[in-house]
XYZ file of C-alpha atoms in Angstrom:
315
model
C 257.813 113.279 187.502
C 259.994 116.557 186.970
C 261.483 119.259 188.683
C 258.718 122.288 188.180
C 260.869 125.108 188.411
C 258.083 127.556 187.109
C 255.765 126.051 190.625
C 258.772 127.030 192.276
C 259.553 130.367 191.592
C 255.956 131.296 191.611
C 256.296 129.722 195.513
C 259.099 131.521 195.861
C 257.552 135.264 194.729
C 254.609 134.384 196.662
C 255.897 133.143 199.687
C 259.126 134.368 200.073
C 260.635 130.885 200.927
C 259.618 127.575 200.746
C 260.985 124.073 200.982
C 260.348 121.330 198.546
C 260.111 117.850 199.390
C 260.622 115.644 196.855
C 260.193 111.576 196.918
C 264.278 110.477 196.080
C 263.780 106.886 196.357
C 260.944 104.291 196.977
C 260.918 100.513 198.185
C 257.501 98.420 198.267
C 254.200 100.021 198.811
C 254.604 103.724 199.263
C 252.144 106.238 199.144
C 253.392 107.868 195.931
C 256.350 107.235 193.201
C 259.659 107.984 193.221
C 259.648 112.048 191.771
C 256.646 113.124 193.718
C 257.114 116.310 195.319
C 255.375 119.086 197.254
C 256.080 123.302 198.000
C 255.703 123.936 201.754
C 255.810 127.415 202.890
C 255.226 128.716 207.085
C 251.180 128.888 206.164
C 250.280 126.408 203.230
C 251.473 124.284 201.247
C 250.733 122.742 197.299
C 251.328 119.083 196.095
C 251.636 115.995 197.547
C 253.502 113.174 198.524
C 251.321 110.927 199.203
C 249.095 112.446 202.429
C 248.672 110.883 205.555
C 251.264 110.852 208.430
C 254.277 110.655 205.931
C 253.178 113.540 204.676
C 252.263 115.726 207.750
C 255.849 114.441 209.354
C 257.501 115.749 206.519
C 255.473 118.785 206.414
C 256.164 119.567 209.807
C 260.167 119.147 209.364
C 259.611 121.373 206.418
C 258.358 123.991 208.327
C 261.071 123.574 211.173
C 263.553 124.138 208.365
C 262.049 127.124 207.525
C 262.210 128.594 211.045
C 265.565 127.421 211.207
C 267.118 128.405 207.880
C 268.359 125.193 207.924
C 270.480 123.415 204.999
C 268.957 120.927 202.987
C 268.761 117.164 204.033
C 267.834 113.421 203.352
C 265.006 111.533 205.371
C 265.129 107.884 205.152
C 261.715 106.248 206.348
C 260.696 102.815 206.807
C 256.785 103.470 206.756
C 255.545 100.680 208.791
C 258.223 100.744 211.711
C 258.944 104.410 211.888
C 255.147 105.691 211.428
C 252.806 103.017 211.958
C 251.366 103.061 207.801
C 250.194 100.060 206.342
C 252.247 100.611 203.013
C 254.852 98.270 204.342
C 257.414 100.142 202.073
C 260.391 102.777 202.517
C 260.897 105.965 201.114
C 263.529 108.282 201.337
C 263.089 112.346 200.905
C 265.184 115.039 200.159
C 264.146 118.597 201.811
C 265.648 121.784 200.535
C 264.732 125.226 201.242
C 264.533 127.864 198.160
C 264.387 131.799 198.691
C 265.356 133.843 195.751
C 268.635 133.225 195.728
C 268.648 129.202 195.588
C 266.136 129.549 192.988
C 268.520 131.503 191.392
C 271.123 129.041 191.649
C 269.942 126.447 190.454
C 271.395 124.978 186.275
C 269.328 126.200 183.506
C 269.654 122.841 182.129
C 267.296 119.805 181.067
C 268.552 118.381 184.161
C 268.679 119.835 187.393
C 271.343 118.336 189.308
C 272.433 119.453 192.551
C 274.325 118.532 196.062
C 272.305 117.889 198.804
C 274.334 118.732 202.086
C 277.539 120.376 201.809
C 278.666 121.124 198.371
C 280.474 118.725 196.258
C 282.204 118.242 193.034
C 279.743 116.958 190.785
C 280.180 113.088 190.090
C 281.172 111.652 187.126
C 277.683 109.654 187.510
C 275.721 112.684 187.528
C 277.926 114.228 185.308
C 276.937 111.236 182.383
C 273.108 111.726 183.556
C 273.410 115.551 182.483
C 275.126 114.949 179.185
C 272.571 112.073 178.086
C 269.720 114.661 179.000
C 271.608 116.825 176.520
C 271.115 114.108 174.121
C 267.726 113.468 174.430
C 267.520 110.757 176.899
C 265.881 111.930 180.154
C 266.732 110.450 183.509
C 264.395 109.226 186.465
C 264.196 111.041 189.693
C 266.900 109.601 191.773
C 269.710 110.831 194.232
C 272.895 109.964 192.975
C 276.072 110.108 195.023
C 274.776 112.883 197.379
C 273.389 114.459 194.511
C 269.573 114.676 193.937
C 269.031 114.687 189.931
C 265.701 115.641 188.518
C 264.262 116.203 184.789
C 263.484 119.664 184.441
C 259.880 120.418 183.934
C 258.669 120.320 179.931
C 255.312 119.953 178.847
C 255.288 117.339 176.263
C 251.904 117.163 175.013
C 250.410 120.447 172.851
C 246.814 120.309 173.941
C 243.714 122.130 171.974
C 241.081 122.924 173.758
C 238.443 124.325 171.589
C 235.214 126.163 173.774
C 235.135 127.718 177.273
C 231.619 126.423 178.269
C 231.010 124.528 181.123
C 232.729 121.326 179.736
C 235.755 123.218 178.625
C 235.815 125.237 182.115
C 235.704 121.750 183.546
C 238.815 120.423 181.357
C 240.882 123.196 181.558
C 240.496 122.635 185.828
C 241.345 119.130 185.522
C 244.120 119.333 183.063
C 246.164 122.856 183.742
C 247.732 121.232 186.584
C 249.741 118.250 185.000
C 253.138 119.375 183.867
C 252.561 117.179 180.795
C 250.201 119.672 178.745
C 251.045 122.585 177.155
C 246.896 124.108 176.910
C 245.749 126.567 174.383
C 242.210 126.923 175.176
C 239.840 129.147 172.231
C 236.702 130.624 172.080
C 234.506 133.516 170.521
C 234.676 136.194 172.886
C 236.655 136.706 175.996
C 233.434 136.650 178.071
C 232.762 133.431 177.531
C 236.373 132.327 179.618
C 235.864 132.295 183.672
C 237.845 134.997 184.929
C 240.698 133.487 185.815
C 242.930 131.610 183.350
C 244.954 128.954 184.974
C 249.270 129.315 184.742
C 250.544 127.679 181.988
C 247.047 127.928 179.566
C 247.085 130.176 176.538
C 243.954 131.846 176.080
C 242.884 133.310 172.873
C 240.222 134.839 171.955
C 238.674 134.341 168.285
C 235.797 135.656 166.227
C 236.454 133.459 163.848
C 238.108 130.212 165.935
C 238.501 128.046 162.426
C 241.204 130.735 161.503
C 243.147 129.607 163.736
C 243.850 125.161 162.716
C 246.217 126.645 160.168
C 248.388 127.628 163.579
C 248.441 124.608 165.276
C 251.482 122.310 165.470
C 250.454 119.057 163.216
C 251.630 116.254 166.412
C 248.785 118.688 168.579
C 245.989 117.123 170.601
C 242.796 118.427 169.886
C 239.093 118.601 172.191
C 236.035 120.225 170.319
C 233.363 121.249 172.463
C 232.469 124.715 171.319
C 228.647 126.356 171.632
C 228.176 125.790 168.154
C 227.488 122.652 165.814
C 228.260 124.591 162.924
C 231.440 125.305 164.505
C 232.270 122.213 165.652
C 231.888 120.485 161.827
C 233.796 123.293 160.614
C 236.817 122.876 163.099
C 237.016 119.271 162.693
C 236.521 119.651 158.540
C 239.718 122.185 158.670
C 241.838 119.655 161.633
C 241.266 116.822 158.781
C 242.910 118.667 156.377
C 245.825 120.171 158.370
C 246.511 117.129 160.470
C 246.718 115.972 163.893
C 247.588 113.716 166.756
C 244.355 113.310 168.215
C 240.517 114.637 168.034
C 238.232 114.213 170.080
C 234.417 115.944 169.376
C 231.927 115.970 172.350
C 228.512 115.220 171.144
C 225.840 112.213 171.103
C 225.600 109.212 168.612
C 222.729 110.999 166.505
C 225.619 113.926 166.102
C 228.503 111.828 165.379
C 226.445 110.227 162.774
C 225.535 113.269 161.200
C 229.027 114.898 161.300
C 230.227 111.954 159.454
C 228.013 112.223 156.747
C 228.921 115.879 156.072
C 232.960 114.893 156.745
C 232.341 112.843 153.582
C 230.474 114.708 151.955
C 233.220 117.682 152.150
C 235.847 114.979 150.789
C 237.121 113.216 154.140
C 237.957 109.499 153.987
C 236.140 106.895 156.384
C 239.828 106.283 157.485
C 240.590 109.803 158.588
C 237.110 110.094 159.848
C 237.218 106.896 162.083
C 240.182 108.946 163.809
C 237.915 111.849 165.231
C 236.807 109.934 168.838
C 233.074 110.432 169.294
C 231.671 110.868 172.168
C 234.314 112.116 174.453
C 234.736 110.547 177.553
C 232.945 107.737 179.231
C 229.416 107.658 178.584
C 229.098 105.845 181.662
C 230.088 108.524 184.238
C 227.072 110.552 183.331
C 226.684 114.012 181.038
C 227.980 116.299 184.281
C 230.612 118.359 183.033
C 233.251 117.368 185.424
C 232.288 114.034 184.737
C 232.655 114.334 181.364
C 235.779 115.836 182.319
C 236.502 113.114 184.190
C 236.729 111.075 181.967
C 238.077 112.655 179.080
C 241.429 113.156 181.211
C 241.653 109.597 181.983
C 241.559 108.877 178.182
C 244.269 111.097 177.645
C 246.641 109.863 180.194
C 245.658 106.125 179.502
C 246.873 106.815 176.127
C 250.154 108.573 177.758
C 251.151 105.802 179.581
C 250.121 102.909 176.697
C 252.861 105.158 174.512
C 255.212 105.326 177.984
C 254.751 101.446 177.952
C 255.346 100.590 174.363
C 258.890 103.122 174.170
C 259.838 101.134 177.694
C 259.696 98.065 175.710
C 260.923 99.256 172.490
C 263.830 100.762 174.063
């Protein structure tokens, strides 16, 4: 979990002013981890922390703040005696409105660090959290000292996405919204994208889409699902040569099959072959597009949170 500060300022342009409520500490069973947040403006709101009446209580102090102007606080809530949830745990919450001006004010930094009720000299805690993010070495979510410390917002996964039919459309809605991916989404003509492009996706448009591998960082993440067989052999023949962090190539076992034999036949190991994952997905949630979909984003953030796991333990 980061601090989105692109969500934000759109929010802000939009709205005018907002407050974001962000999950600063959890105990037990809580709705949603520590990081969580939400944008909560007099009409709407986007996020969540976890629904239900935590949720709407802190939506409607949100709102009271808003009519109020008020300055930003910390909620400390003991779900089961305070609100009647079954979680049994505790969170605590942080509030703070943002107009123009807060946005404004807040670090351009890897780390956004900042008081929470009246200002403060910045601890010499926070102040070693900021400098290891300077370094390299992100912190958690956590308020610190009065001080609410968040990760800025990065996408850290460069994600291909190679076709704008219906299983593309359906990716691109499932995916554009985690901070984690950094989409460039490709196809033939611009017709053939709906006609609105998510925030954060690069679209480009390609009449010849192969062109384009020679572009792509070599630690990207790669989906093939374009209209076109043809195309789809030729995109994965030119990602084998210029290298990759993962493929994956929609299409049946009869496909894969074939597409193997003309990999090989074009010079491709069985090694470097065997990493192209064929089908996407999980066969088992059907051929619907948002199941497919579906499933194709739960391989990729399985495989996010194995690699999570494994630098936990390393480190």
């Amino acid at each position: 979990m980061s601090f989105d500060r692109e969500a934000l300022a759109r929010a802000v342009a939009a709205h005018g002013s907002v407050v974001r409520i962000v999950v600063a500490g959890a105990s037990g069973s809580t709705p949603r981890e520590t990081g969580a947040s939400m944008l909560v403006w007099e009409s709407g709101q986007d996020g969540t922390i976890g629904g239900g009446t935590l949720e709407w209580e802190a939506t409607d102090r949100a709102r009271r703040m808003l009519a109020e102007g008020a300055a930003p606080r910390v909620v400390k809530v003991p779900l089961g005696p305070a609100l009647g949830q079954c979680c049994g745990g505790a969170v605590t919450i942080v509030l703070e409105r943002f107009d123009r001006t807060a946005l404004a004010a807040l670090p351009d930094a890897p780390v956004i660090a900042r008081p929470v009720g009246d200002p403060a000299e910045m601890p010499l805690s926070v102040r070693r959290l900021v400098q290891r993010a300077r370094e390299g070495l992100a912190p958690s979510p956590q308020l610190v000292e009065g001080w609410m410390v968040e990760p800025a917002s990065a996408p850290s996964r460069t994600l291909w996405i190679w076709g704008a039919g219906h299983v593309g459309r359906a990716l691109v809605s499932v995916l554009a919204r985690l901070p984690d991916f950094a989409i460039t989404w490709v196809d033939t003509s611009a017709d053939r994208f709906p006609p609105v492009i998510p925030e954060r996706v690069e679209q480009i448009v390609a009449a010849e889409p192969g062109r384009l591998v020679a572009h792509a960082p070599r630690d990207a993440e790669h989906l093939v699902l374009t209209f076109s067989h043809a195309l789809d052999l030729d995109l994965c023949h030119r990602l084998l040569t210029h290298g990759f962090a993962r493929l994956g190539l929609i299409g049946s076992a009869t496909k894969w099959a074939r597409f193997r034999s003309r990999l090989a036949t074009l010079g491709h190991g069985a090694a470097d072959i065997g990493r192209i994952d064929c089908p996407i997905g999980d066969p088992s949630l059907g051929k619907h597009p948002q199941a497919i979909a579906v499933g194709v984003a739960a391989a990729l953030l399985k495989a996010q949170g194995a690699a999570r796991t494994k630098k936990e333990r390393a480190g």
